[in-house]
XYZ file of C-alpha atoms in Angstrom:
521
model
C -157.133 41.053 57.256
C -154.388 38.739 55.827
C -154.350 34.965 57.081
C -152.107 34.460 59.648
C -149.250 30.866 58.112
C -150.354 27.533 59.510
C -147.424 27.184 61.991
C -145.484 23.133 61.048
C -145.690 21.238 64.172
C -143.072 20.866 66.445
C -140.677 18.048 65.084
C -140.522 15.198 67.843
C -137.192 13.843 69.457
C -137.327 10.722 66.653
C -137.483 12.980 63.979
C -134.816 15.937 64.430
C -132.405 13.113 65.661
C -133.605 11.481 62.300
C -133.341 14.321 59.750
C -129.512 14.854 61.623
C -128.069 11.591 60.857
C -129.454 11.001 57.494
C -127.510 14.503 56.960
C -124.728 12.404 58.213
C -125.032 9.693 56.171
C -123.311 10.991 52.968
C -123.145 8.603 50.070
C -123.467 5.349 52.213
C -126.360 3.143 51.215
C -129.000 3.090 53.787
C -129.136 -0.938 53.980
C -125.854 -0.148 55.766
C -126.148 2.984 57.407
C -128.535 1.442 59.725
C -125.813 -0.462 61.398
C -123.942 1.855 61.911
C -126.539 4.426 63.309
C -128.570 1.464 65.208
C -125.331 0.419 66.799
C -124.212 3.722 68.502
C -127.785 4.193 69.658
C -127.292 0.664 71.583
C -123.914 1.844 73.330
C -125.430 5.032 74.033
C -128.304 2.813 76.050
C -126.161 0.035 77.926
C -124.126 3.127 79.098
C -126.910 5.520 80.068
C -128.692 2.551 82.474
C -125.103 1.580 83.777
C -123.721 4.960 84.529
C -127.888 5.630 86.290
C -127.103 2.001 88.145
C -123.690 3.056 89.367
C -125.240 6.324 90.778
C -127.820 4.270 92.244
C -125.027 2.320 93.939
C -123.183 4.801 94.764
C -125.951 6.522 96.541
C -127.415 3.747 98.567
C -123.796 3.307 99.941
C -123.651 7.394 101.102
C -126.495 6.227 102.473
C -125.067 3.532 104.694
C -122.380 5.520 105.714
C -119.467 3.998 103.656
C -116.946 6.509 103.360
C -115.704 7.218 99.283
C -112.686 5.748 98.979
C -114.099 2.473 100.452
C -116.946 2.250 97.523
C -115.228 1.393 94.177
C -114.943 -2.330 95.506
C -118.754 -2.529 95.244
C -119.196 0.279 92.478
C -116.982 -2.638 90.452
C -118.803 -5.175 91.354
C -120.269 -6.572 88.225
C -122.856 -8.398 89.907
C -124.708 -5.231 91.529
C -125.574 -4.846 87.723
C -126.783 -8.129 86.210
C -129.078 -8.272 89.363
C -130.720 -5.199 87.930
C -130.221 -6.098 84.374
C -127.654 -4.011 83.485
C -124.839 -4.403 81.425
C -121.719 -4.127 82.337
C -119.976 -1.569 80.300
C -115.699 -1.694 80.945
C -114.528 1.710 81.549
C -112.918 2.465 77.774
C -116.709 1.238 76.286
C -118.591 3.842 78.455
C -120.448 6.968 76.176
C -117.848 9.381 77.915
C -114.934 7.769 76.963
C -116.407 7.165 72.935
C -117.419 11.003 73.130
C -114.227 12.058 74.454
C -112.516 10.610 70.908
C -114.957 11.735 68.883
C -113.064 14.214 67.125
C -110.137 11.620 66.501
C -109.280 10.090 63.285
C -109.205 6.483 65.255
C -112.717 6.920 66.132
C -113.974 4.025 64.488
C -111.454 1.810 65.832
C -112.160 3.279 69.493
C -115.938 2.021 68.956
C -115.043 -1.343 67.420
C -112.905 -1.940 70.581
C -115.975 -0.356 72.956
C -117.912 -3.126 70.755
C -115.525 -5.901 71.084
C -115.102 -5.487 75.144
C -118.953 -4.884 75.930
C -119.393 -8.559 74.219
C -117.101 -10.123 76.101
C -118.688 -8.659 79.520
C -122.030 -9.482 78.844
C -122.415 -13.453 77.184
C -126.041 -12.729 76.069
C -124.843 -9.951 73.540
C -121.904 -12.219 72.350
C -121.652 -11.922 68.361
C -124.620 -9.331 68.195
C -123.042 -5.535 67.932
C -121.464 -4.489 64.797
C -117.635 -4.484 64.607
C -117.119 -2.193 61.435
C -116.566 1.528 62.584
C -112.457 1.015 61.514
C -113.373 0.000 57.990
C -111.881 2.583 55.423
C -114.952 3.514 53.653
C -117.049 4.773 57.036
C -116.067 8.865 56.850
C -114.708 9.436 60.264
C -115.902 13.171 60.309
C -119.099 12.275 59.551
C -119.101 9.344 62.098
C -117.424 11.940 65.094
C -120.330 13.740 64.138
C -122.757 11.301 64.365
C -121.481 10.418 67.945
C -122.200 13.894 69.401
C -125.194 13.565 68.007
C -126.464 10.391 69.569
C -124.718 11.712 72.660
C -127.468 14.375 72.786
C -129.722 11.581 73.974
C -129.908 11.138 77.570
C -132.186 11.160 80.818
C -132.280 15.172 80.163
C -135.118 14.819 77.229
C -137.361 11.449 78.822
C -139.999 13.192 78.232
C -141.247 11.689 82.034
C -140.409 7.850 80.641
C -137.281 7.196 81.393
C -134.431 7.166 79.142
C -135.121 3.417 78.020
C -138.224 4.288 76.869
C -136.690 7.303 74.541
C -134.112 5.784 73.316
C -136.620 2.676 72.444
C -138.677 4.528 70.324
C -135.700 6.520 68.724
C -134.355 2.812 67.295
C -138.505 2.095 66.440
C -138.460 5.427 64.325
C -134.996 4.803 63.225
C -135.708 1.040 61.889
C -139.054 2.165 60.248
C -137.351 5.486 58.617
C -134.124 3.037 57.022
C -137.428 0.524 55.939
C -138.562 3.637 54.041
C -135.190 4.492 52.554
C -134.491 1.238 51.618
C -134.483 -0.037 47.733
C -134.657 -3.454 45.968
C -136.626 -6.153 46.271
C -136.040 -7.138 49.741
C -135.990 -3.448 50.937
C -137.720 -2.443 54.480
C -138.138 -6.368 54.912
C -136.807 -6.295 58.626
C -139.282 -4.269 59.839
C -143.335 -4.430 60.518
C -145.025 -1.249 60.524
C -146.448 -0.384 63.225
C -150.166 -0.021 62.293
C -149.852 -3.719 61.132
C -147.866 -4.810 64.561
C -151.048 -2.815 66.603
C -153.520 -4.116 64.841
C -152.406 -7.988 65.271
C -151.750 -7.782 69.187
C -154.803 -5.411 69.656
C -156.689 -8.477 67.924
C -155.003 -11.235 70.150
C -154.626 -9.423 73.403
C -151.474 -11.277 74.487
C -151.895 -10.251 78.387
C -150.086 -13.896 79.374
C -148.478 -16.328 78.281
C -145.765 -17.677 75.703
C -145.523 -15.131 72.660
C -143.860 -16.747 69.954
C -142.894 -14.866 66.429
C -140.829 -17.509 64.140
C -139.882 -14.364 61.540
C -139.416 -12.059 63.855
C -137.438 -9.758 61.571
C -136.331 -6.707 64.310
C -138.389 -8.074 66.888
C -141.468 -5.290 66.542
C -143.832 -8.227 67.364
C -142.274 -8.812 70.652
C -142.062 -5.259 71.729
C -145.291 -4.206 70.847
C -146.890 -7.466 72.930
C -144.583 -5.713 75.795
C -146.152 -2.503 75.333
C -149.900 -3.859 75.291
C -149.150 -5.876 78.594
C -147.832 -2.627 80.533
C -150.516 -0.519 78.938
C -153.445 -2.864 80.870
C -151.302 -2.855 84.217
C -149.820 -5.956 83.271
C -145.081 -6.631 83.573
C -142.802 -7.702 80.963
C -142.038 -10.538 82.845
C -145.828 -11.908 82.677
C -145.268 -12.816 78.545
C -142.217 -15.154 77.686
C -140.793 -14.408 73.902
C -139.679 -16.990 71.750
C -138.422 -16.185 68.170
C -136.419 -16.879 65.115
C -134.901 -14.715 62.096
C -133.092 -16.128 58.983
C -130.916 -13.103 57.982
C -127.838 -12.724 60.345
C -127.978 -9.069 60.523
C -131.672 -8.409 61.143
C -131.132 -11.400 64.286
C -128.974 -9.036 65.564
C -130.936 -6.046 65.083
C -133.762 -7.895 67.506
C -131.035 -8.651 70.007
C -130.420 -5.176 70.270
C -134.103 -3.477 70.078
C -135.501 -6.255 72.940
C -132.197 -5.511 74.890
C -133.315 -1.932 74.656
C -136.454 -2.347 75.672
C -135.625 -4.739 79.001
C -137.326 -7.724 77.318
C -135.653 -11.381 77.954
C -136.216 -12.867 74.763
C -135.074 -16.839 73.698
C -134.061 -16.097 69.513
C -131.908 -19.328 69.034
C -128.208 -18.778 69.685
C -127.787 -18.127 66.100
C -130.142 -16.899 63.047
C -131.430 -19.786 60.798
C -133.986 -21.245 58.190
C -137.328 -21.398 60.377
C -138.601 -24.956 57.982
C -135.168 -26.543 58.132
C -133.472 -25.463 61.153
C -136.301 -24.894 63.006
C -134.512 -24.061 66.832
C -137.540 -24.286 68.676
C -139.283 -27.805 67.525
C -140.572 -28.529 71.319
C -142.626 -25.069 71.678
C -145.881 -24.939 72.106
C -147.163 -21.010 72.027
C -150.028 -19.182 73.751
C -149.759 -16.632 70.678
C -148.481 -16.618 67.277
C -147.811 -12.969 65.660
C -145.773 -13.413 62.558
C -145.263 -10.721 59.162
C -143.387 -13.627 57.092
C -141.951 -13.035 54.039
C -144.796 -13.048 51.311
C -145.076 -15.770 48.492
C -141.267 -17.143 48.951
C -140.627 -18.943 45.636
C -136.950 -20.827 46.955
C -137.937 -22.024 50.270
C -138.591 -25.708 49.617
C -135.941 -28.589 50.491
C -136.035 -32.234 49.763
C -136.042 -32.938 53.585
C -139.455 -31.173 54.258
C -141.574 -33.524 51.596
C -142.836 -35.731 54.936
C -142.757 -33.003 57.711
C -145.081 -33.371 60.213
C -145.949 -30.180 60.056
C -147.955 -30.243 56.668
C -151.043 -32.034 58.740
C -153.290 -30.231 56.030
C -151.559 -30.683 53.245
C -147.995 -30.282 51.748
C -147.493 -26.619 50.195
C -146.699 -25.888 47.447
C -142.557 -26.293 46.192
C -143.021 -22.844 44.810
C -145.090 -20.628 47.674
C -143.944 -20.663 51.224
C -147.514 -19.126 52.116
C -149.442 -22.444 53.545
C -145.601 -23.619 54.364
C -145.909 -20.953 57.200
C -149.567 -21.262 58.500
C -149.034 -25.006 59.199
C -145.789 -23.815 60.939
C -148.085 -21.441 63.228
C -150.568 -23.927 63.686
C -148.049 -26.716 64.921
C -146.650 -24.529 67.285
C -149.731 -23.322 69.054
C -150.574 -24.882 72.127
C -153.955 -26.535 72.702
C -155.421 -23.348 73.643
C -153.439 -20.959 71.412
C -154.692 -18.266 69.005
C -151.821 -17.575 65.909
C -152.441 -13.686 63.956
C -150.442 -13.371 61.070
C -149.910 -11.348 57.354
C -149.836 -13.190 54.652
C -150.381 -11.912 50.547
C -154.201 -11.677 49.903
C -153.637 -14.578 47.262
C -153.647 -16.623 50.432
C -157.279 -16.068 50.313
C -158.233 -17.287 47.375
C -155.310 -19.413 45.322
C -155.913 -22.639 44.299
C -152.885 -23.531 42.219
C -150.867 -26.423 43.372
C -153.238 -28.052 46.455
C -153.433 -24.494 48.012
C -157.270 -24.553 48.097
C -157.464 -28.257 49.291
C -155.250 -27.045 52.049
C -157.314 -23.640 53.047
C -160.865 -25.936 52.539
C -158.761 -28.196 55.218
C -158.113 -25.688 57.467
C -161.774 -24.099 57.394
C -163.581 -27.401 58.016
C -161.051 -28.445 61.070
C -162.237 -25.328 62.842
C -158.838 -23.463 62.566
C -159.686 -20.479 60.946
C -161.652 -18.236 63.295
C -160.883 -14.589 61.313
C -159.642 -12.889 58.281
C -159.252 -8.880 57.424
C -158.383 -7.668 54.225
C -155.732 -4.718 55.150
C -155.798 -1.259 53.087
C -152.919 -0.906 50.430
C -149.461 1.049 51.043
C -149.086 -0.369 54.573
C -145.786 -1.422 53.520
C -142.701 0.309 52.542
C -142.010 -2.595 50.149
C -144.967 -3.908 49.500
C -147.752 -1.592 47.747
C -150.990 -4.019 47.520
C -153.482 -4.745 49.862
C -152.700 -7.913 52.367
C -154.258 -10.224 54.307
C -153.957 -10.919 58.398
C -155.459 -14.420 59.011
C -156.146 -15.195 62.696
C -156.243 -19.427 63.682
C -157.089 -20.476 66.578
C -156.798 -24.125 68.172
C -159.971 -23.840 70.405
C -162.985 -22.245 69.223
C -164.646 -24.118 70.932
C -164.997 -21.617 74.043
C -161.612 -20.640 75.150
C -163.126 -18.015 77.219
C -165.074 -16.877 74.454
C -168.418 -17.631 73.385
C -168.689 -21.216 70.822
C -167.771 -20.056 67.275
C -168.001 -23.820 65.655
C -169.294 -23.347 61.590
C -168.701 -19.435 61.160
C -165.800 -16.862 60.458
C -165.447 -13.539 60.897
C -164.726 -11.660 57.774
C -163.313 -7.989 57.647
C -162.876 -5.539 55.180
C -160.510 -2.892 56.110
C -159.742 -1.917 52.590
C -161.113 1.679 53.216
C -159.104 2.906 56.176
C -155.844 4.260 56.604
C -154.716 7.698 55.217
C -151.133 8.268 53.584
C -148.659 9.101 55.971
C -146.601 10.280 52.850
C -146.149 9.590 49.229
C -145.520 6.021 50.245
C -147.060 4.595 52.881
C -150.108 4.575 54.799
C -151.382 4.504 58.805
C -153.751 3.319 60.719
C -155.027 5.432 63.655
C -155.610 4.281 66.893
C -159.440 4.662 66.370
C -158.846 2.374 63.057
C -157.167 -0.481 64.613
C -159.786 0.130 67.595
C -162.726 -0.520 65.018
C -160.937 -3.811 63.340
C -159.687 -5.208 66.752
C -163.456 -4.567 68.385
C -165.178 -5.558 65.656
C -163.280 -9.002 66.283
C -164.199 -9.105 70.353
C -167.331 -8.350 69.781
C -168.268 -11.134 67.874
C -165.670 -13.570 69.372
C -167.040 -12.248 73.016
C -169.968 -13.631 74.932
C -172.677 -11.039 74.893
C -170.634 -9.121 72.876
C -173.072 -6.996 71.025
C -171.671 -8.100 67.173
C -174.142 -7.201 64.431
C -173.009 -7.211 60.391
C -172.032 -3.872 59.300
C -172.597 -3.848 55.362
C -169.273 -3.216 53.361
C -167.514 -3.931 56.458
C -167.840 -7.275 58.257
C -169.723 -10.346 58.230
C -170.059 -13.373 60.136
C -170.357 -16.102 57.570
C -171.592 -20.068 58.155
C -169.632 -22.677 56.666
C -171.781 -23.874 54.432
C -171.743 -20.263 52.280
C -167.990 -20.736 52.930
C -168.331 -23.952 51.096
C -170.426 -22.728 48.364
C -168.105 -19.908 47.404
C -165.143 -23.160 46.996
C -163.620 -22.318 50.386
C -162.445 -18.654 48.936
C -162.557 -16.533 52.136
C -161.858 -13.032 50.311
C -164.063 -10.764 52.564
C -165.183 -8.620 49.923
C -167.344 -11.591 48.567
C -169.231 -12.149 51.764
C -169.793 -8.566 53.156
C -171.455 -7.051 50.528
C -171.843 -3.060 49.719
C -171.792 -0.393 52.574
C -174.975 1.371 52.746
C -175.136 4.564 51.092
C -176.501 7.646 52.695
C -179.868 9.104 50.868
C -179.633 13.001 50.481
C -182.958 13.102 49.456
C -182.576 14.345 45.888
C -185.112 12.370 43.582
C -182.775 10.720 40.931
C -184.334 11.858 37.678
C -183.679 15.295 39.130
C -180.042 14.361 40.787
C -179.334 12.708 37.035
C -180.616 15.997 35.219
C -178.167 18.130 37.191
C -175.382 15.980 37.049
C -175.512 15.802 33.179
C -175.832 19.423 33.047
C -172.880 20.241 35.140
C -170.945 17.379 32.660
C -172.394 19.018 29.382
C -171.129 22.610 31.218
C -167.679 21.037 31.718
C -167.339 19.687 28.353
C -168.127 23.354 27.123
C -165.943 25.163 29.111
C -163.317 22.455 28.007
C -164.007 23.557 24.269
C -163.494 27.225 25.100
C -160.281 26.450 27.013
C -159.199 25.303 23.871
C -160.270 27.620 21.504
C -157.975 29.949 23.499
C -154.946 27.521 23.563
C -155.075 27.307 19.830
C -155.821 31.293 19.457
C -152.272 31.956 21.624
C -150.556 29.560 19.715
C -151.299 30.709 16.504
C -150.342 34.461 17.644
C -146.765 32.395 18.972
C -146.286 31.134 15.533
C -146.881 34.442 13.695
């Protein structure tokens, strides 16, 4: 009986709203596609909640009894909306009116306009949502298009979450599928994957507190400590987000994705250098999760050579690296715990004081953890990294005393490929690397070494090895599963089944050569 074809998997929501605007996107590079996809998404989202708040409205005053033509003066009342925190969307920026055009030649000016008068409604969005749908080299058939299809979208396919929730992880998938498409050296940069986002606030558990993310890129940090308070019965409200972002466009990207998601968030009033301009200098953070850029060469300025921030040591001119953990560290509060990715040359560099500063860190008591990540969990960045985890009180914190050890990880071995370019981490992954952690930072936890995997190591190895915390120095070789074969035997057959593969090699080729000598006659 003939084998019945593997049916393909249904394609989610994210993906066949994916594969239809990158259809869409014609010969427009992808760096600036994304603004112009990301962007309709957003007005899609501010009009969805308002037109479900002005229902909402409009029901509760049926309700009292308030006949219809008496309701507009509170259905226009723009305070029954910020009290809920809603936008207020003006009447030519709502979806209907955008959809109603979308076959128009003036499309793009119709959504510039929608763009310009949402703005100057709402304050908090001032300067944020791209103003470029006129511009002459945006095809306005494909963009008509592309506005039907976003209009697709709505409370009918929620899935049971709500249409926030779908249209948040349509901009997640979105962001991480432009990462992908992305070329050149700072290609995908924005944007965190999301096995590396899981992994750091599984780690941390950030159930409370101030969450602070100083290269916050799209904000993926911030949503994902969001996520991880509602998952354990937690609110959004009980975390308070701080952040900061150097490239103007990827600021506004955040604005957008933690608008989307309902999350108050204080990113500066502007984007800016995080050493020089640095627009929180007073905070003092429960939590730390930061992806900054790795080994920044053209970071350094003349005013940082006394900053008070380089406690440890001033970093190198040439390597941002150590620049950024003393950053973390002087912005956690007294109790605070900091995760972050660095390049695994953070590990083990000592070129230009970077080894006086880690051997600094180490004996202060900062450094409380360090996993070595698998390769490919980047869509720019193919080598293995490195997530650090500091932590201003080890002393307790909750936790059990963890004075003169650190935990060392090696993840090297998990993840599979997601695709030709990048891998993922399950859920049961991230589970084994984040429990590993509370296990051994957790009274009575139950920790024990696991060989080729994780160690907890005193200082004074630390010391011995010159302060190198690579983890594959300290945890050894996993142990290898006996299948009871005797070796001289298990090394008899093996060589036999080489010297049979080396013979059947020969034959191959005496055939090859035979049918090309009958080609040539």
């Amino acid at each position: 009986m003939a084998r019945q074809a593997k049916k393909a998997p249904a394609k989610s929501l994210e993906q066949r709203l994916w594969d239809a605007a990158d259809a869409l996107r014609g010969n427009q590079e992808p760096s600036e596609y994304k603004h112009v996809v990301l962007g309709l998404v957003f007005l899609k989202y501010i009009s969805d909640r308002f037109e479900a708040r002005r229902q909402e409205i409009n029901d509760e005053l049926a309700a009292d009894g308030i006949a219809e033509d008496k309701r507009e003066r509170f259905l226009e009342d723009r305070d029954e909306y910020r009290s809920h925190n809603v936008f207020w969307v003006p009447a030519e920026a709502r979806w209907e009116s955008i959809q109603a055009k979308a076959k128009l030649p003036e499309i793009g000016q119709f959504i510039d306009t929608a763009m310009d008068l949402i703005e100057k409604a709402n304050p908090v969005i001032r300067g944020v949502l791209p103003r470029n749908y006129g511009r002459e080299g945006l095809d306005k058939g494909r963009l008509g298009q592309l506005v039907d299809l976003i209009g697709s979208i709505g409370f009918t396919e929620t899935d049971d979450h709500g249409s926030d929730d779908v249209l948040g992880r349509v901009y997640e998938y979105f962001l991480g599928q432009f990462a992908g498409k992305e070329t050149g050296k700072d290609a995908g940069a924005f944007y965190t994957p999301r096995s590396v986002v899981k992994t750091l606030v599984e780690m941390l558990e950030p159930f409370h507190g101030r969450v602070y993310d100083p290269a916050c890129g799209s904000g993926g940090m911030f949503v994902q400590s969001a996520e991880f308070v509602k998952a354990h019965g937690g609110k959004r409200t009980d975390i308070s987000v701080y952040g900061q972002e150097f490239t103007d466009t990827t600021w506004k990207l955040a604005k957008m994705n933690l608008a989307l998601r309902g999350i108050e968030a204080d990113l500066g009033d502007r984007s800016a250098d995080t050493f020089t301009q640095d627009l929180h200098p007073d905070l003092r953070a429960d939590f730390i999760l930061a992806n900054p850029p790795f080994n920044v060469s053209n970071w350094w300025d003349a005013k940082l050579q006394d900053d008070p921030r380089w406690k440890y040591g001033t970093p190198p001119e040439g390597n941002a690296n150590f620049g950024w953990v003393q950053h973390f560290i002087h912005h956690l509060s007294p109790r605070g715990t900091a995760g972050f990715v660095l390049a695994n040359g953070s590990v083990s560099s000592k070129s230009a004081g970077e080894g006086e500063i880690r051997r600094r860190l180490v004996e202060a008591e900062l450094v409380d953890c360090i996993v070595t990540m698998p390769d490919r969990l980047f869509y720019n960045v193919t080598i293995p990294v490195t997530l650090w985890f500091v932590s201003k009180d080890r002393h307790g914190n909750g936790h059990r005393r963890r004075e003169g050890e650190v935990l060392l990880i090696d993840a090297r071995k998990l993840g599979s490929m997601e695709n030709r370019r990048l891998r993922v981490l399950s859920d049961e992954e991230i589970a084994r690397i984040s429990g590993t952690y509370h296990e051994w930072r957790n009274h009575d936890g139950g920790y024990a070494d696991v060989p080729g995997f994780c160690r907890a190591v005193g200082r004074g190895e630390i010391e011995a090895l010159d302060y190198v915390l690579t983890p594959s120095l300290y945890v050894g070789a996993a142990a290898s599963m006996s299948d009871g074969e005797p070796l001289p035997e298990k090394v008899e057959r093996l060589s036999q089944e080489l010297f049979d593969e080396f013979r059947r090699g020969r034959e191959l080729e005496d055939v090859i050569a035979q049918q090309l000598k009958e080609l040539r006659a």
